[in-house]
XYZ file of C-alpha atoms in Angstrom:
772
model
C -41.285 -88.864 23.274
C -38.193 -88.396 25.488
C -35.794 -89.529 22.414
C -37.564 -86.804 20.196
C -36.777 -84.060 22.918
C -33.403 -84.926 22.972
C -32.938 -84.782 19.010
C -35.162 -81.391 19.280
C -32.645 -80.357 21.993
C -29.504 -80.891 19.878
C -30.387 -79.058 17.105
C -31.243 -76.162 19.221
C -28.001 -76.195 20.643
C -26.272 -76.899 16.742
C -27.943 -74.260 15.531
C -27.239 -71.555 18.607
C -23.189 -72.383 18.417
C -23.580 -72.509 14.657
C -24.673 -68.477 14.382
C -22.665 -67.453 17.532
C -19.611 -68.467 15.452
C -21.295 -66.830 12.576
C -21.434 -63.725 14.231
C -18.110 -64.198 15.261
C -16.379 -64.709 12.336
C -18.545 -61.605 10.758
C -17.297 -59.664 13.658
C -13.074 -60.392 13.072
C -14.022 -60.406 9.917
C -15.463 -56.716 10.071
C -12.792 -55.890 12.502
C -10.345 -56.761 10.233
C -11.507 -55.484 7.142
C -12.080 -51.699 8.973
C -8.199 -52.141 10.186
C -7.146 -53.005 6.895
C -9.795 -49.941 5.503
C -7.924 -47.708 8.334
C -4.323 -49.122 7.265
C -4.987 -48.760 3.659
C -6.354 -45.490 4.327
C -3.002 -44.554 6.171
C -0.311 -45.913 3.240
C -2.706 -43.761 0.677
C -3.798 -46.400 -1.966
C -7.462 -44.405 -1.383
C -5.495 -41.050 -2.070
C -2.389 -39.429 -1.139
C -1.917 -38.732 2.201
C 0.355 -35.862 4.021
C 3.771 -36.472 4.430
C 5.422 -35.925 8.039
C 7.234 -32.960 6.183
C 3.192 -31.961 5.289
C 2.456 -32.294 8.729
C 6.022 -30.013 9.875
C 4.590 -27.348 7.136
C 0.991 -27.406 5.703
C -0.156 -25.513 2.814
C -1.689 -22.817 4.604
C -1.779 -19.976 1.397
C -0.363 -17.497 3.791
C -0.753 -13.453 2.452
C 2.811 -11.941 2.511
C 2.369 -8.690 4.885
C 3.877 -5.485 4.782
C 4.839 -3.652 7.610
C 5.743 -0.432 8.297
C 9.412 0.639 10.201
C 6.996 1.594 13.239
C 5.898 -1.745 13.122
C 2.191 -1.402 11.228
C 0.690 -4.284 9.017
C 0.164 -1.130 5.808
C -1.536 -4.209 3.849
C -1.095 -7.837 1.829
C -1.183 -9.159 -1.293
C -2.888 -12.392 -0.741
C -5.020 -15.055 -2.864
C -7.155 -15.490 0.676
C -6.422 -12.587 3.211
C -5.065 -14.893 6.121
C -2.179 -14.012 8.660
C -0.748 -16.526 10.875
C -1.387 -15.956 14.585
C 0.804 -17.882 17.382
C -0.886 -19.008 20.329
C 0.511 -16.174 22.952
C -1.490 -13.570 20.356
C -4.770 -15.326 20.843
C -6.716 -13.865 24.198
C -8.125 -16.436 27.000
C -11.724 -15.836 25.776
C -11.672 -16.420 22.362
C -10.037 -20.013 23.132
C -12.310 -20.752 25.708
C -15.154 -19.592 23.334
C -14.274 -22.050 20.943
C -12.946 -25.342 23.188
C -16.862 -24.681 24.720
C -18.754 -24.343 21.463
C -17.173 -26.746 19.317
C -14.842 -29.501 21.018
C -15.989 -29.373 24.795
C -13.469 -32.275 25.478
C -10.791 -31.218 23.295
C -7.890 -31.362 26.075
C -9.345 -34.859 26.700
C -9.228 -36.692 23.542
C -5.989 -37.460 20.905
C -7.846 -36.782 18.290
C -10.859 -38.250 17.689
C -13.671 -38.147 20.780
C -15.380 -41.712 21.017
C -18.093 -40.528 22.577
C -19.147 -37.700 20.272
C -18.624 -40.305 17.189
C -21.028 -42.944 19.217
C -23.139 -40.391 19.972
C -23.687 -38.975 16.526
C -24.053 -42.267 14.885
C -26.368 -43.684 17.485
C -28.481 -40.451 16.146
C -27.573 -40.650 12.406
C -25.916 -37.483 12.593
C -29.243 -35.902 13.588
C -27.925 -33.447 15.980
C -25.232 -32.218 14.035
C -21.667 -34.488 13.843
C -19.131 -34.932 16.369
C -15.846 -33.973 14.356
C -13.457 -31.977 16.822
C -10.874 -29.223 16.555
C -8.457 -32.068 15.410
C -10.848 -33.697 13.065
C -11.828 -30.027 11.231
C -8.197 -28.908 11.100
C -7.520 -32.171 8.936
C -10.501 -31.714 6.927
C -9.617 -27.727 6.152
C -5.722 -28.189 5.650
C -5.755 -31.718 3.309
C -9.089 -32.097 1.342
C -11.560 -29.190 2.639
C -15.478 -29.940 2.010
C -14.766 -32.830 0.572
C -17.035 -34.669 -2.164
C -21.032 -35.312 -1.019
C -21.066 -38.289 -2.451
C -21.407 -41.217 0.254
C -18.894 -43.949 -0.214
C -16.057 -41.469 -1.164
C -17.437 -38.995 2.179
C -16.890 -42.364 4.288
C -13.144 -42.442 2.823
C -12.598 -38.767 3.291
C -13.721 -39.095 6.792
C -11.449 -42.476 7.759
C -8.652 -40.333 5.956
C -9.553 -37.129 8.171
C -9.470 -39.248 11.787
C -6.105 -40.799 10.599
C -4.750 -36.878 10.223
C -6.539 -35.950 13.259
C -4.590 -38.617 15.164
C -1.047 -37.978 13.328
C -2.070 -33.754 14.124
C -2.426 -34.738 17.586
C 1.262 -36.560 18.100
C 3.019 -33.829 15.887
C 1.339 -30.719 17.832
C 0.957 -29.493 21.451
C -2.791 -28.568 22.081
C -2.300 -24.911 21.655
C -0.720 -25.125 18.231
C -3.606 -27.137 17.084
C -5.980 -23.924 18.106
C -3.892 -21.658 16.363
C -3.721 -23.419 13.407
C -7.219 -24.276 13.186
C -7.539 -19.933 14.163
C -5.698 -18.988 11.037
C -7.405 -21.433 8.977
C -10.987 -20.764 9.045
C -12.646 -18.143 6.978
C -15.223 -15.774 8.065
C -15.795 -14.199 4.783
C -15.866 -10.516 3.891
C -11.978 -11.447 2.360
C -11.430 -12.340 6.239
C -9.481 -15.860 6.412
C -8.244 -16.372 9.355
C -8.809 -15.169 12.743
C -6.410 -12.256 12.689
C -8.220 -11.247 9.554
C -11.037 -11.344 11.180
C -10.629 -9.292 13.979
C -8.732 -6.371 11.471
C -12.037 -6.764 9.096
C -14.807 -7.008 11.519
C -13.335 -5.002 14.236
C -10.482 -3.171 13.219
C -8.775 -4.749 16.110
C -5.782 -7.761 16.741
C -7.175 -10.315 18.164
C -5.221 -10.087 21.454
C -7.533 -6.927 22.006
C -10.958 -8.432 21.196
C -13.134 -8.159 24.192
C -14.666 -11.666 25.104
C -18.611 -10.876 23.414
C -16.318 -9.944 20.221
C -14.781 -13.696 20.766
C -17.985 -15.551 20.982
C -19.302 -13.493 17.893
C -16.534 -14.579 15.677
C -16.878 -18.200 17.367
C -20.285 -17.996 16.800
C -19.564 -17.609 13.127
C -17.716 -20.923 12.964
C -20.996 -22.716 12.268
C -21.768 -21.326 8.903
C -19.992 -17.845 8.650
C -22.146 -16.725 5.543
C -24.771 -17.881 7.911
C -23.679 -15.930 10.890
C -22.298 -12.895 8.736
C -23.121 -10.130 11.512
C -22.662 -7.443 8.928
C -25.480 -8.577 6.587
C -27.852 -11.081 9.796
C -27.183 -8.970 12.632
C -29.873 -10.101 14.241
C -29.122 -13.969 13.734
C -25.562 -13.055 14.695
C -26.623 -12.077 17.933
C -28.325 -14.935 18.796
C -25.876 -16.804 17.757
C -22.973 -15.108 19.802
C -25.336 -15.316 23.229
C -25.265 -19.115 22.207
C -21.544 -19.028 22.594
C -21.975 -16.682 25.847
C -24.285 -19.656 27.273
C -21.307 -22.110 26.313
C -18.859 -19.706 28.045
C -21.093 -20.592 31.304
C -21.975 -24.048 30.973
C -17.814 -24.365 31.266
C -17.166 -22.336 33.606
C -15.778 -20.227 32.032
C -18.233 -17.127 32.611
C -20.353 -16.104 35.919
C -23.985 -15.852 34.639
C -24.665 -12.703 35.915
C -21.601 -11.313 33.318
C -23.373 -13.003 30.638
C -26.351 -11.487 31.298
C -24.897 -8.223 31.150
C -23.129 -9.428 27.674
C -25.696 -11.009 25.989
C -27.937 -7.448 26.536
C -24.956 -5.824 24.374
C -25.777 -4.528 20.413
C -23.072 -6.029 18.046
C -20.733 -3.071 17.213
C -19.023 -3.350 14.239
C -15.679 -1.893 12.943
C -16.316 -3.201 9.770
C -13.526 -2.608 7.381
C -12.736 -5.076 4.438
C -9.646 -5.217 3.581
C -8.982 -4.414 -0.355
C -5.467 -3.833 -2.705
C -7.414 -1.254 -3.413
C -7.797 1.070 0.152
C -5.941 1.807 2.730
C -2.531 2.918 3.749
C -0.133 3.657 0.850
C -1.854 2.058 -1.847
C 0.485 3.215 -4.375
C 3.521 2.500 -2.677
C 2.186 -0.517 -1.985
C 1.574 -1.432 -6.000
C 4.685 -0.023 -6.621
C 6.275 -2.670 -4.061
C 4.446 -5.506 -6.013
C 5.677 -4.793 -9.149
C 9.376 -4.946 -6.951
C 8.667 -8.347 -6.191
C 7.394 -9.372 -9.546
C 11.756 -9.333 -10.360
C 12.528 -10.388 -7.026
C 10.855 -13.423 -6.333
C 13.395 -14.679 -9.800
C 16.282 -13.062 -8.113
C 16.189 -14.408 -5.285
C 14.755 -17.956 -4.969
C 14.220 -20.164 -1.995
C 16.847 -22.975 -1.208
C 15.100 -25.681 -3.655
C 15.179 -23.311 -6.782
C 11.594 -22.580 -6.827
C 10.247 -19.688 -6.514
C 8.541 -17.682 -3.734
C 4.347 -16.518 -3.944
C 4.205 -13.205 -2.642
C 0.417 -14.275 -2.416
C 0.653 -17.233 -0.403
C 4.128 -18.095 0.960
C 3.011 -15.523 4.205
C 6.630 -13.470 3.712
C 6.780 -10.207 5.933
C 8.513 -7.182 4.130
C 9.413 -5.097 6.845
C 10.027 -1.695 4.365
C 11.667 1.664 5.473
C 8.133 3.395 5.059
C 7.015 5.083 8.496
C 3.660 4.625 9.101
C 2.911 8.332 10.981
C 4.960 10.344 8.503
C 2.600 8.244 5.726
C -0.368 9.481 7.354
C 1.069 12.944 7.537
C 1.586 12.867 3.676
C -1.902 11.247 2.872
C -3.537 13.888 4.761
C -1.804 16.588 3.423
C -2.092 15.703 -0.330
C -5.541 15.199 0.306
C -6.504 18.476 2.543
C -4.218 20.091 -0.538
C -5.665 19.214 -3.480
C -9.237 19.231 -2.010
C -9.238 22.831 -1.528
C -6.997 23.502 -4.943
C -9.237 21.487 -6.773
C -12.060 23.544 -5.958
C -10.265 26.562 -7.689
C -9.966 24.366 -10.397
C -13.360 24.224 -11.222
C -13.743 28.089 -10.525
C -11.357 28.546 -13.297
C -13.337 25.749 -16.190
C -16.462 27.461 -15.831
C -17.090 28.860 -19.532
C -14.640 27.105 -21.297
C -15.850 24.801 -23.340
C -12.853 22.956 -24.012
C -12.683 22.137 -20.450
C -10.274 20.989 -18.862
C -8.123 21.874 -21.765
C -6.300 24.755 -22.504
C -5.160 26.445 -26.061
C -5.191 23.409 -28.038
C -7.247 22.829 -31.458
C -9.945 20.467 -31.566
C -7.736 17.856 -32.887
C -5.455 17.813 -30.576
C -8.471 17.101 -27.845
C -9.463 14.479 -29.966
C -6.112 13.066 -29.953
C -6.163 12.733 -26.193
C -9.824 11.155 -25.471
C -9.113 8.943 -28.268
C -5.622 7.439 -26.469
C -7.478 7.624 -22.942
C -10.637 5.382 -24.771
C -8.199 2.782 -25.674
C -6.027 3.083 -22.189
C -9.500 2.502 -20.624
C -10.749 -1.252 -19.054
C -13.794 -0.893 -21.072
C -12.127 -0.472 -24.483
C -9.967 -4.075 -23.195
C -12.868 -5.875 -22.278
C -15.073 -5.181 -25.856
C -11.455 -5.521 -27.217
C -11.361 -9.428 -25.423
C -14.755 -9.787 -26.905
C -13.831 -9.098 -30.685
C -15.730 -5.664 -31.240
C -14.351 -3.434 -34.337
C -12.865 -0.327 -32.957
C -16.204 1.197 -34.501
C -18.423 -0.805 -32.253
C -16.145 0.123 -29.019
C -15.727 3.653 -30.314
C -20.130 3.756 -30.157
C -20.782 1.982 -26.777
C -18.636 5.298 -25.584
C -21.416 7.672 -26.226
C -23.962 5.292 -24.463
C -25.492 6.416 -21.440
C -24.882 3.771 -18.595
C -24.669 4.225 -14.830
C -21.612 3.986 -13.414
C -19.753 5.606 -9.398
C -17.489 8.244 -9.589
C -15.224 9.667 -7.813
C -15.703 13.157 -6.316
C -14.080 15.305 -3.547
C -17.071 14.644 -1.058
C -17.160 10.829 -1.505
C -18.127 8.256 -4.077
C -21.318 9.398 -6.107
C -23.891 7.324 -8.387
C -24.521 9.002 -11.844
C -25.642 8.041 -15.702
C -23.090 9.355 -18.000
C -21.696 8.403 -20.892
C -18.168 6.358 -20.509
C -16.636 9.514 -23.278
C -18.074 12.191 -20.856
C -16.665 10.889 -17.781
C -13.393 10.780 -19.713
C -13.738 14.418 -20.032
C -14.535 14.604 -15.921
C -11.768 12.704 -14.871
C -9.623 14.965 -17.509
C -10.059 17.874 -14.772
C -8.722 16.159 -11.589
C -5.206 17.567 -10.543
C -3.004 14.953 -9.410
C -0.041 15.059 -6.661
C 3.083 12.902 -6.409
C 5.257 13.103 -2.891
C 8.521 11.219 -1.412
C 10.181 11.781 1.653
C 13.448 10.304 2.413
C 15.548 10.091 5.103
C 18.715 12.107 3.117
C 21.455 9.931 5.110
C 19.976 6.594 5.053
C 18.189 6.015 1.521
C 15.001 5.487 3.502
C 11.412 6.268 1.915
C 9.860 7.103 4.954
C 6.159 8.432 3.085
C 5.238 7.206 -0.643
C 1.680 9.043 -1.832
C 1.903 8.487 -6.003
C -1.920 10.124 -6.344
C -5.369 11.552 -4.761
C -7.254 7.890 -5.032
C -5.501 4.461 -5.627
C -8.756 3.169 -6.725
C -9.842 5.673 -9.746
C -6.279 7.152 -10.391
C -3.804 4.386 -10.528
C -1.179 5.978 -12.148
C 1.599 5.911 -9.490
C 3.290 10.013 -10.039
C 6.071 9.051 -7.441
C 7.942 6.469 -9.038
C 6.513 5.935 -12.488
C 5.109 9.262 -13.824
C 8.606 11.834 -15.109
C 7.463 14.848 -15.718
C 9.090 18.376 -16.477
C 10.890 19.173 -13.272
C 10.831 23.446 -14.426
C 13.425 25.105 -11.960
C 13.939 22.478 -9.336
C 16.518 21.513 -12.165
C 18.553 24.715 -11.437
C 20.333 23.272 -8.095
C 21.819 21.083 -10.133
C 23.313 23.826 -12.785
C 24.417 26.125 -9.569
C 26.199 23.020 -7.688
C 28.256 22.804 -11.371
C 29.216 26.270 -11.456
C 30.489 26.362 -7.647
C 32.750 22.662 -7.948
C 34.192 23.387 -11.573
C 34.403 27.510 -11.696
C 35.099 27.654 -7.897
C 32.497 30.119 -7.342
C 30.063 31.054 -4.297
C 27.111 31.687 -3.444
C 27.937 35.052 -2.464
C 29.487 35.848 -5.696
C 27.652 38.302 -7.900
C 26.741 37.691 -11.436
C 24.164 40.847 -13.649
C 21.204 39.691 -14.713
C 20.770 41.407 -18.045
C 19.975 40.685 -21.432
C 21.747 37.398 -22.430
C 22.059 35.155 -25.884
C 23.681 31.915 -27.029
C 24.320 32.236 -30.327
C 23.787 29.085 -32.992
C 26.313 27.006 -33.050
C 27.835 27.324 -29.102
C 26.374 24.535 -27.157
C 24.973 22.459 -29.382
C 22.108 25.248 -30.153
C 20.807 25.106 -33.681
C 19.139 28.528 -33.495
C 20.002 31.753 -31.107
C 18.660 31.109 -27.947
C 17.394 34.446 -26.001
C 16.043 33.353 -22.245
C 14.480 35.940 -20.721
C 12.282 36.674 -17.616
C 8.663 35.983 -16.901
C 8.288 39.463 -15.731
C 10.580 40.859 -18.998
C 12.401 42.741 -16.009
C 16.466 42.550 -14.700
C 17.690 43.195 -11.656
C 21.061 44.112 -12.504
C 23.614 42.447 -10.261
C 22.912 40.237 -8.079
C 23.707 37.170 -5.784
C 23.623 33.474 -7.303
C 21.845 32.974 -3.714
C 19.509 35.663 -4.760
C 19.474 35.070 -8.189
C 18.132 31.138 -6.594
C 16.147 32.336 -4.247
C 13.751 34.363 -7.108
C 14.702 31.596 -9.825
C 16.350 34.291 -12.473
C 16.262 32.275 -15.721
C 18.824 34.623 -17.429
C 21.567 33.807 -14.298
C 21.021 30.255 -15.134
C 21.247 30.145 -18.970
C 25.021 32.073 -17.971
C 25.752 29.291 -15.369
C 25.464 26.292 -17.704
C 27.176 28.954 -20.976
C 30.027 29.029 -18.365
C 30.218 25.358 -16.903
C 28.934 23.694 -20.627
C 25.571 21.587 -20.604
C 27.839 18.607 -20.468
C 29.027 18.755 -16.917
C 25.711 19.587 -15.273
C 24.510 16.059 -17.159
C 27.046 14.383 -15.883
C 26.614 15.719 -12.681
C 22.838 15.145 -12.960
C 23.863 11.631 -13.948
C 25.823 11.141 -10.710
C 22.945 12.240 -8.196
C 21.005 8.993 -9.614
C 18.895 10.483 -12.488
C 17.509 7.847 -14.855
C 16.036 10.495 -17.529
C 17.851 10.840 -20.786
C 18.719 14.535 -20.329
C 19.577 16.258 -23.443
C 23.050 18.212 -23.826
C 21.407 21.313 -24.632
C 21.231 24.980 -22.518
C 17.681 24.810 -22.270
C 17.880 22.249 -19.565
C 19.242 24.910 -17.390
C 15.164 26.403 -16.810
C 14.449 22.620 -15.945
C 13.025 21.088 -19.456
C 13.729 17.750 -18.424
C 11.494 15.259 -17.306
C 12.282 13.529 -14.278
C 10.296 11.467 -11.261
C 9.725 12.707 -8.287
C 11.348 9.501 -6.883
C 14.575 10.594 -8.657
C 14.588 14.013 -8.069
C 13.969 13.836 -3.848
C 17.027 10.975 -4.136
C 19.309 13.930 -5.939
C 18.298 16.848 -3.463
C 19.410 13.897 -0.381
C 23.263 14.409 -1.841
C 23.108 17.816 -0.880
C 21.535 17.256 2.243
C 23.808 14.322 3.082
C 27.077 16.234 3.243
C 27.530 15.331 -1.046
C 26.675 11.394 -0.998
C 23.986 9.767 -3.180
C 21.951 7.026 -1.572
C 19.432 5.212 -3.773
C 16.173 5.342 -2.593
C 15.522 1.947 -0.224
C 11.834 1.061 0.309
C 12.818 -2.458 2.021
C 14.857 -2.887 5.527
C 14.420 -6.817 4.978
C 12.065 -9.995 3.760
C 11.417 -12.768 6.161
C 9.811 -16.305 5.430
C 6.555 -17.677 7.136
C 8.915 -19.225 9.538
C 10.271 -15.617 10.779
C 13.670 -16.342 8.448
C 15.309 -13.340 7.055
C 15.983 -14.137 3.720
C 16.905 -11.052 2.042
C 18.306 -8.075 3.931
C 19.308 -5.174 0.897
C 22.836 -3.715 0.927
C 22.491 0.600 0.127
C 23.752 1.510 -2.716
C 25.892 5.097 -1.908
C 28.411 6.701 -4.192
C 30.741 10.295 -3.562
C 29.340 12.988 -5.897
C 30.580 15.741 -4.790
C 32.571 17.275 -1.763
C 31.110 18.661 1.344
C 32.255 22.559 0.970
C 29.951 22.257 -2.129
C 27.088 20.027 -0.988
C 26.353 22.742 2.371
C 26.973 25.633 -0.521
C 24.324 24.208 -1.761
C 22.391 24.245 0.850
C 22.716 27.727 1.702
C 21.947 28.708 -1.476
C 18.235 26.373 -0.936
C 18.348 28.185 2.192
C 17.848 31.668 0.452
C 14.930 30.144 -1.404
C 12.780 29.929 2.107
C 14.508 33.390 3.558
C 14.049 35.501 0.651
C 12.320 33.928 -2.865
C 9.646 31.972 -3.671
C 9.210 29.923 -0.775
C 8.963 32.781 1.896
C 5.698 32.283 2.769
C 6.822 28.887 4.740
C 8.342 31.820 7.404
C 5.320 34.667 6.413
C 2.105 35.947 8.252
C 0.596 36.938 5.294
C 0.803 38.733 1.818
C 0.949 37.450 -1.982
C -1.674 36.007 -4.257
C -3.770 33.042 -3.870
C -3.779 33.190 -0.271
C -7.042 31.351 -0.385
C -6.030 28.215 -1.777
C -1.866 27.892 0.622
C -3.806 24.454 2.678
C -2.492 24.925 6.150
C -1.217 29.191 5.649
C 0.339 30.796 7.249
C 3.146 28.223 8.464
C 4.782 30.165 10.710
C 8.213 28.112 10.495
C 11.390 29.400 12.586
C 13.978 26.034 11.827
C 16.470 26.254 9.410
C 14.510 25.010 5.591
C 15.984 24.284 1.989
C 13.935 24.353 -1.216
C 12.957 25.350 -4.144
C 10.061 25.757 -6.076
C 9.553 25.080 -9.718
C 6.895 26.108 -12.271
C 6.586 24.533 -15.336
C 5.863 26.013 -19.145
C 1.978 27.610 -19.238
C 1.855 26.290 -15.634
C 1.646 22.475 -16.626
C 3.432 21.595 -13.097
C 4.174 22.611 -10.217
C 7.076 21.235 -7.922
C 7.934 22.115 -4.322
C 11.628 20.013 -2.800
C 12.194 21.229 0.669
C 14.684 19.850 2.915
C 15.455 19.429 6.534
C 18.439 17.767 8.117
C 16.827 14.780 8.173
C 14.161 14.462 5.444
C 13.790 15.477 1.864
C 10.322 15.963 0.815
C 9.412 16.136 -3.357
C 5.643 17.033 -4.187
C 4.665 17.909 -7.654
C 1.281 18.601 -8.857
C -0.315 18.961 -11.972
C -3.072 17.174 -14.336
C -2.957 14.282 -16.119
C -2.402 15.950 -19.873
C 0.148 18.976 -19.673
C -3.153 20.808 -21.468
C -4.926 20.836 -18.560
C -3.927 23.477 -16.419
C -4.524 26.721 -14.757
C -5.136 29.998 -16.651
C -2.364 31.714 -14.924
C 1.138 31.621 -12.977
C -1.317 32.826 -9.658
C -2.231 29.376 -8.776
C -0.207 27.357 -11.316
C 2.797 28.259 -9.721
C 5.355 25.346 -7.379
C 4.402 28.355 -4.603
C 0.686 27.640 -4.328
C 0.007 24.469 -6.601
C 3.153 22.176 -4.248
C 4.501 24.366 -1.631
C 1.369 23.939 0.685
C 1.103 20.142 0.817
C 5.304 20.121 2.053
C 4.115 23.056 4.319
C 1.173 21.177 5.650
C 2.890 17.883 6.237
C 5.584 19.243 7.712
C 3.453 20.766 10.206
C 2.066 17.526 10.896
C 4.892 16.026 11.767
C 6.727 18.859 13.537
C 3.093 18.438 16.197
C 3.859 14.318 15.975
C 7.207 14.703 18.860
C 7.730 11.087 18.460
C 8.837 10.926 15.075
C 12.229 13.798 15.765
C 11.707 15.566 12.566
C 14.808 17.784 13.266
C 14.630 21.707 13.428
C 18.660 21.650 13.656
C 20.841 24.038 11.292
C 22.353 21.642 8.717
C 25.943 20.404 9.529
C 28.946 22.565 8.897
C 31.799 21.032 7.504
C 35.384 21.485 9.612
C 37.081 24.117 7.662
C 34.624 25.069 5.742
C 36.188 28.238 3.319
C 33.277 28.884 1.059
C 31.361 32.454 1.396
C 27.738 31.760 2.121
C 27.152 34.196 5.172
C 25.664 37.022 1.911
C 24.499 40.341 3.590
C 21.221 41.077 2.832
C 18.902 44.030 3.358
C 16.447 44.106 6.360
C 13.393 42.765 5.421
C 9.952 43.744 6.782
C 8.567 41.387 9.216
C 5.286 40.908 7.622
C 5.331 40.251 3.772
C 3.219 42.346 1.849
C 2.005 41.578 -2.211
C 4.998 43.215 -3.073
C 7.592 41.733 -1.510
C 6.381 37.834 -1.658
C 7.934 36.722 -4.549
C 5.847 35.152 -7.626
C 8.137 31.995 -9.004
C 9.490 32.375 -12.609
C 7.768 29.880 -15.106
C 9.310 28.613 -17.883
C 7.531 30.186 -20.842
C 10.636 31.131 -22.763
C 12.617 28.005 -23.097
C 12.826 28.646 -26.166
C 13.045 25.259 -27.616
């Protein structure tokens, strides 16, 4: 028996040693396997791992910011609306809320929280994951949500751990927090904390309150589920949980929490869009410019910059306050003037077109159909032209633009085309003449519905605003002065002279002649015959040559009729040309970018202003004095008067009562299709155009269609706002008189009554008598 017992004991001892050996063998094999697994993962055998350079410069898909001269973000170009922000610009409440809620031991671990990891493993993840902020950053930066297939998910998790450890070695804790908050998607087009603060609260992150910080951190668990715009009650409960975490981690007093959790959610929700916001037309013009810029200004490695993902900062010359005043002036006046336009179109069976045939109308409508998005989409679906045209006559639900806000309605696309043809459009540009810096750019009345840019894209007939170029040529070449006199009387240029193919006899619109007048009075009253006589003396070639030197890019016909403004020119070119007079005869090409920086703040582009001499200082100043006459006793006189004149119920902001020197010129084209005003003070030149998209859609009479009524009020209202804003320092001084100035410019004029009446307020001469 004793022998049998010993044998059994030996067997038991052998079995224990055997299994113990097996256990340790398995343990070390597993440990070694795990070691090799992580080693191979770090080597990239299970898929590419980020390199040292990748960790230094993670692909963050940053939006390009468009920044005004006074530091305001005007808009962005982006695939994802993401703008990087540094840790120092984050409020403490936001950082505390993030760490307290997402990773309480963030400052203690080196990328992986072992305690949370083992705890989550023991509970099989039932109480949530164990990812640290660093692990979440690793996931967001390098593989996103990843695969749901378990084997692949295990590999991705291992890589995530490795990347997290590397990130901890590469960055400080503060940098990791900033990187993380710059990566998170807060939905509603807000990627990153700066975009989220802008979209949900219309403020910078540094200005977030404790409860706002808690709300945004609360969204991180599931941004769609806790979206405060869609699910405010759910978001409120989640916010209060975050406030509780702040108390638990001793970043907030319990008493303060009880006060804050009773506060309702107050959003200032403004989702960012390319179609909305400030300077929309300018931003689109800049986008087109940048498409060419990236081809000519490449990265050191030869690749093109991506304006949607490289996080560039484009510092523009636009002043956000001047831009704001310009947009306000355009909207205020156009809304007012449009009301008159609707009134005048009542009873017009072919509204908004005047004096055109059915065939001409049909041509306009068909062209608009072919230019529409509907036509493009249906054509892409391989529909025939007949099918597409038929679809334009079927009623459909749509949202249309009105001056009282967007309106849901039902109409045919054909009717919507005619509806939109009714709207008056506008273009405004302001420029600093001494630097060429563009300060404001308004290309239309609403970019979402009318995307054609009437500043840089649309050239329109300029009417009498072209006449100063004729007068400048006469002063320079003929040695004339603003006080020289010339007879306003019947005048004809015979066939064959100056390339005229038929006898040309320009007439004044009122069919009256004033006899002997000074050049200053002639320009102030925009007398057609005087302009024609001057171009006859100088020759149209000299005027065209000067206009080209003034930066006008339009092809101008060498014909005497150009003296009356039968030329299409953009607002941008006209403002630059007039700025030459205010800049003592030196032309400076409009400049709208001051510099471009990469995402690290390194300057990669600084434009060099383009300029050249056009006129000597004396001639330029003489033209300025001519143009001052327009506002002292001509078609721009209402800028100074208290009352009088026709159509004053549509002069938005009137009376303006300016006392300072203003040089300017109104312009009205044939049939009142275009109204212009270009006004100058010593440090700001602003041009305004108003008209419909089609020249045949217009006011019936010159009372409302002339530049003095259609465009000048925008300038007046705009300048009122600029002068009220003292920080802008818009000049009220005299234009600088050159030293030893010898041209006579101070002409004698008869005394005038202090208040203008209908008889003294001068109506703009139109150009019905082009005789082309």
